[in-house]
Amino acid sequence: MMPATLIAEQVLNGLQFGVMLFLMSAGLTLVFGVMGLINLAHGSLYMVGAFACAAVVAATGSSYWVGPFPSPGVVAPPGSFWLGLAASLAAAAAAGALVEVTLMRRLYQRGHLDQVLVTFALILVFSEGIRWIFGAFPLYLDIPPSLGGTVPLPGGLDYPLYRLVIIAAGLAVAAGLFQLVSRTRLGMRIRAGESDREMIAAIGVNIRALYTAVFALGAALAGFAGAVIGSITSVEVGMGEPVLILAFVVIVIGGIGSIKGALVGAILVGVTDTMGRLLLPALFATFLEPADAAATGASLASMLIYLLMALILFFRPGGLFGKVA
Amino acid sequence: MTARIASTAVVLLLLAVPLAGTVLDEPWLITLATRVAILGMAGVGLNLVLGYGGMVSLGHAAYFGVGGYVAGILAHHALEGHPVLAWPIALGGTDSMIVIWLVAIVCGALLALLIGCLSLRTTGVYFIMITLAFAQMIYYFTVSWPAYGGEDGLPIYLRNSLVGLDTMDPMTFFLIVFAALVVVIFLVSRVVRSRFGLALTAVRQNEARVRSVGIGGFRIRLVAFVMSGAITALAGALFVDLNRFVSPSMLSWHTSGEIMVFVILGGVARLWGPIAGAALYVFLEQVLGSMTDHWQFWVGLLLIAVVLHARGGIMGFTSGRRSDDG
Amino acid sequence: MLDVVGLTRSFGAVRANDDVSLDLVSGEIHALIGPNGAGKSTFISQVAGDLAPDSGSIHFRGRDIGQMRAAERARLGMARTFQISSLIGGFTVLENVMLAHLGRLGESMRFFAPVARDRKLRKLARECLEQVGLDSRHRKRVSEISHGERRLLEIAIALALEPAAFLLDEPMAGLDQEGSHMLIGLLDSLRQTAPVLLVEHDMDAVFALADRISVLVDGRLIATGKPDAIRSDDTVRAAYLGVEQP
């Protein structure tokens, strides 16, 4: 029997994963809902955020290195994670705005094929560009000391504070986005843009500026997620792509253009994936040899969320909260 | 007419490079041309759905990789002498190319049938994301399934055999691949000009009209999708024979993107277009790659320029006419 | 031939069709008229199978076709044309008609024989083009022919289905006087092939052609009858004709 604390810990991990996936998916789904654009390079913006954070942390402290020459053994005061986080938001938003103004604008009227190709090409440009500047080795970001350590939770579980903060921060961003879209003038324009571009152009909203703002907002969310996750894993070229594909799964499950769908889908995917990796090998262990059970369980767990997606597609081709397929 | 000249030029170039390789005693040129022919064939498969059928599949690495793993797994078992399957029926490995090709084609077709049934219920962005996601699912499966090397991949030590030919000889292998490519392109050319092809191009342009004359668009798309998967799987099997190695990277989504790039660089809905596209891509990889480690950066910029400004691709550019959509 | 009972369809709060019943008998042209936004196109879409009704039944050739897909209905002999010409733009005129023939013959799953050189299919297609007077244009691409010719091509495609009923959605739309005049002659002869459900705005055409007329206003059918009866019907005059002929 599996201890309850282990299960609770994995549920929290799944929740944390889901919340981060939401940050990625929210930008994608907004950009698709408002501009009708599919952006494969969204994962690159995630990567840009992580690298910006790492670079600023390195520049403000000295325990981090940038470039091909690590300096092991040098212990120096860490740089400011908070400045790094701010930099990740700023850099990703700036990169997003730049890309929108120079390229994406020409693509809104084009077909999805052209959008796929250009944004695929952008991934090559971003990935090679970053590798050019920072080198091919992964960088490591530490979590800020003030958020280190664990917190005792009821039931005898000690859970890392940093991950709890991520969950809280993600949920706060989700709440903020709901407020933005449903209450503010910008949100009104976003919703209007979804239903009728010509109408809002006619009532005099500067649609170009609106599109740039939406794109930059989505990019900033992705960059933020990159910096936050980069501190748990590592900061490296290509880090955004697996996350991007998971975000696609989230959007297909939740329904394109729906923020609520993105949140529900993201948490569903996060928890399903994490729990599948924990429970499936255990389940197979009840009737298979341990080695076989681990292998079968692990491979099936890696496919679980896609099977979930297939299931949802079969019954609701438009996603859980989608309008129509 | 000019389109025919462009096609002829592609064929001649594809034959000239390995010939030059033989004359100059530079076998790597032969290998390069073989690579172009195989990658091009994968593109021909995608072109059937993307160019003729208008379905933007971003998951063709799945079929390429499945064809590759069929070749790798069958050859692996033939070498080790273990059966692939002992129960319910005994199924041994094989190193016969013909058998491997057939199995690859069947597996590619079946996988495409399964994925197509689900993804073709949707259109547009959903379709793109779903094809990508299913390919990724198979990628993760191969990475985490340890029996055939998992992440590290599976080497096969000898090229598979074909009716007593010396398949290890680069030129012989090139000719085998070239012959397969010609057969595939011939079949595709018949298909796109057949009744089915007429219906397929019609579905791309105006599905409501096709429905109103009594033709179900879903069936037409699904059949094209299955054929496409089969062709790309065959290319995957050949690719593994070329490299004598199969790994999950064949299934990665970069592969899907690259196959799509071949189709676009060459010009969509043109029979030899993907070969021209693959040739250009491999050429750029060689030339830029020899000048800088960061050649993909420049390829990315070039691709952006092509999509934004030269939409007919190479074949469209040289023949001065866009393909028949409109 | 065609029997529609109680068809209802809402879009949000708007009832586009409210309990619409209508039938079509052999040899007639039955015109469906009404002001813009009355729900005529919604009606046609439901009968053709492109839109699912909320309630109501549709029988065609004695069969309940309510659950059939659009393609199945077409194979059963229901030939519709579109309000805005809906042709395969990249195809030639001939190819557009050939496509309809191969839909009718159920031959879309033949993969090997080149379709362009198929004598049987070409002959069938050219016969249909001849009937509408477009044969001389058969090699042209759809993008190269005039608007009037496209309307004729729509009819030729419908003929290729060897239909048991025609559903024509504003076939006159956008035609000049000469074009309309020619098309009226053509439509007049169609009823010998199969009955016609004609949605049309051109009142001259409607009164010249129709054996019966139904009037749709705000989603409800307010009258059905012979042209003379409709012309003198007070509710119709008030609701519809009065607006156009003060």
PDB file of C-alpha atoms in Angstrom, chain B residues 186-187 190-203 205-220 223 227 321 324-326, chain C residues 50 70-71 74-75 78 80 82 86-91 95 98-100 102-104 107-116 118 120-121 141 154 157 161:
ATOM      1  CA  PHE B 186       4.435   6.884 -60.225  1.00  0.00           C
ATOM      2  CA  LEU B 187       1.718   5.518 -57.952  1.00  0.00           C
ATOM      3  CA  ARG B 190      -1.783   7.962 -60.822  1.00  0.00           C
ATOM      4  CA  VAL B 191      -3.691   8.501 -57.585  1.00  0.00           C
ATOM      5  CA  VAL B 192      -3.817  12.282 -57.852  1.00  0.00           C
ATOM      6  CA  ARG B 193      -5.077  12.060 -61.429  1.00  0.00           C
ATOM      7  CA  SER B 194      -7.650   9.394 -60.676  1.00  0.00           C
ATOM      8  CA  ARG B 195     -11.290   9.813 -59.715  1.00  0.00           C
ATOM      9  CA  PHE B 196     -10.162   9.709 -56.117  1.00  0.00           C
ATOM     10  CA  GLY B 197      -7.584  12.419 -56.763  1.00  0.00           C
ATOM     11  CA  LEU B 198     -10.230  14.638 -58.325  1.00  0.00           C
ATOM     12  CA  ALA B 199     -12.388  14.209 -55.244  1.00  0.00           C
ATOM     13  CA  LEU B 200      -9.410  14.830 -52.931  1.00  0.00           C
ATOM     14  CA  THR B 201      -8.417  18.117 -54.540  1.00  0.00           C
ATOM     15  CA  ALA B 202     -12.062  19.114 -54.575  1.00  0.00           C
ATOM     16  CA  VAL B 203     -12.409  18.422 -50.847  1.00  0.00           C
ATOM     17  CA  GLN B 205     -11.018  23.565 -52.090  1.00  0.00           C
ATOM     18  CA  ASN B 206     -14.685  23.350 -51.191  1.00  0.00           C
ATOM     19  CA  GLU B 207     -15.959  20.628 -48.929  1.00  0.00           C
ATOM     20  CA  ALA B 208     -19.579  21.810 -48.917  1.00  0.00           C
ATOM     21  CA  ARG B 209     -19.718  21.472 -52.672  1.00  0.00           C
ATOM     22  CA  VAL B 210     -18.273  17.966 -52.523  1.00  0.00           C
ATOM     23  CA  ARG B 211     -20.852  16.927 -49.940  1.00  0.00           C
ATOM     24  CA  SER B 212     -23.635  18.314 -52.080  1.00  0.00           C
ATOM     25  CA  VAL B 213     -22.714  16.018 -54.960  1.00  0.00           C
ATOM     26  CA  GLY B 214     -22.836  12.972 -52.721  1.00  0.00           C
ATOM     27  CA  ILE B 215     -19.205  12.480 -51.746  1.00  0.00           C
ATOM     28  CA  GLY B 216     -18.336  12.219 -48.051  1.00  0.00           C
ATOM     29  CA  GLY B 217     -15.304  14.388 -47.353  1.00  0.00           C
ATOM     30  CA  PHE B 218     -14.217  12.449 -44.274  1.00  0.00           C
ATOM     31  CA  ARG B 219     -13.754   9.176 -46.131  1.00  0.00           C
ATOM     32  CA  ILE B 220     -11.779  10.815 -48.906  1.00  0.00           C
ATOM     33  CA  VAL B 223      -8.042   7.295 -47.284  1.00  0.00           C
ATOM     34  CA  MET B 227      -1.877   6.263 -48.037  1.00  0.00           C
ATOM     35  CA  ARG B 321       3.147  29.065 -62.069  1.00  0.00           C
ATOM     36  CA  ASP B 324      -3.733  24.609 -58.851  1.00  0.00           C
ATOM     37  CA  ASP B 325      -5.434  26.010 -55.785  1.00  0.00           C
ATOM     38  CA  GLY B 326      -7.662  29.008 -56.024  1.00  0.00           C
TER      39      GLY B 326
ATOM     40  CA  ASP C  50     -25.934  20.851 -43.841  1.00  0.00           C
ATOM     41  CA  ALA C  70     -25.724  15.726 -46.731  1.00  0.00           C
ATOM     42  CA  ALA C  71     -23.727  13.409 -48.987  1.00  0.00           C
ATOM     43  CA  ALA C  74     -27.345  13.914 -52.503  1.00  0.00           C
ATOM     44  CA  ARG C  75     -26.828  10.284 -53.513  1.00  0.00           C
ATOM     45  CA  MET C  78     -31.416  15.641 -53.845  1.00  0.00           C
ATOM     46  CA  ARG C  80     -28.992  21.620 -54.358  1.00  0.00           C
ATOM     47  CA  PHE C  82     -25.903  27.467 -53.544  1.00  0.00           C
ATOM     48  CA  SER C  86     -20.007  27.371 -54.668  1.00  0.00           C
ATOM     49  CA  LEU C  87     -17.815  25.729 -57.240  1.00  0.00           C
ATOM     50  CA  ILE C  88     -14.366  24.196 -57.217  1.00  0.00           C
ATOM     51  CA  GLY C  89     -12.462  27.286 -58.286  1.00  0.00           C
ATOM     52  CA  GLY C  90      -9.261  25.595 -59.428  1.00  0.00           C
ATOM     53  CA  PHE C  91     -11.102  23.045 -61.566  1.00  0.00           C
ATOM     54  CA  GLU C  95     -14.151  18.775 -63.998  1.00  0.00           C
ATOM     55  CA  MET C  98     -17.418  15.210 -63.696  1.00  0.00           C
ATOM     56  CA  LEU C  99     -17.020  15.409 -59.926  1.00  0.00           C
ATOM     57  CA  ALA C 100     -20.808  15.410 -59.574  1.00  0.00           C
ATOM     58  CA  LEU C 102     -18.592  10.409 -59.889  1.00  0.00           C
ATOM     59  CA  GLY C 103     -20.395  11.311 -56.686  1.00  0.00           C
ATOM     60  CA  ARG C 104     -23.653  10.002 -58.122  1.00  0.00           C
ATOM     61  CA  GLU C 107     -16.898   6.014 -57.943  1.00  0.00           C
ATOM     62  CA  SER C 108     -14.777   8.306 -55.799  1.00  0.00           C
ATOM     63  CA  MET C 109     -12.748   5.372 -54.472  1.00  0.00           C
ATOM     64  CA  ARG C 110     -11.075   4.458 -57.749  1.00  0.00           C
ATOM     65  CA  PHE C 111      -7.399   5.159 -57.537  1.00  0.00           C
ATOM     66  CA  PHE C 112      -5.656   4.208 -60.709  1.00  0.00           C
ATOM     67  CA  ALA C 113      -7.339   5.170 -63.962  1.00  0.00           C
ATOM     68  CA  PRO C 114      -6.752   8.792 -64.956  1.00  0.00           C
ATOM     69  CA  VAL C 115     -10.012  10.629 -64.688  1.00  0.00           C
ATOM     70  CA  ALA C 116      -9.248  13.279 -67.281  1.00  0.00           C
ATOM     71  CA  ASP C 118     -12.227   8.811 -68.990  1.00  0.00           C
ATOM     72  CA  LYS C 120     -17.699   7.685 -70.108  1.00  0.00           C
ATOM     73  CA  LEU C 121     -17.390  10.397 -67.460  1.00  0.00           C
ATOM     74  CA  ARG C 141     -11.306  27.171 -65.387  1.00  0.00           C
ATOM     75  CA  GLU C 154     -24.408  25.173 -60.757  1.00  0.00           C
ATOM     76  CA  ILE C 157     -23.871  20.076 -61.628  1.00  0.00           C
ATOM     77  CA  LEU C 161     -26.841  14.119 -60.012  1.00  0.00           C
TER      78      LEU C 161
END
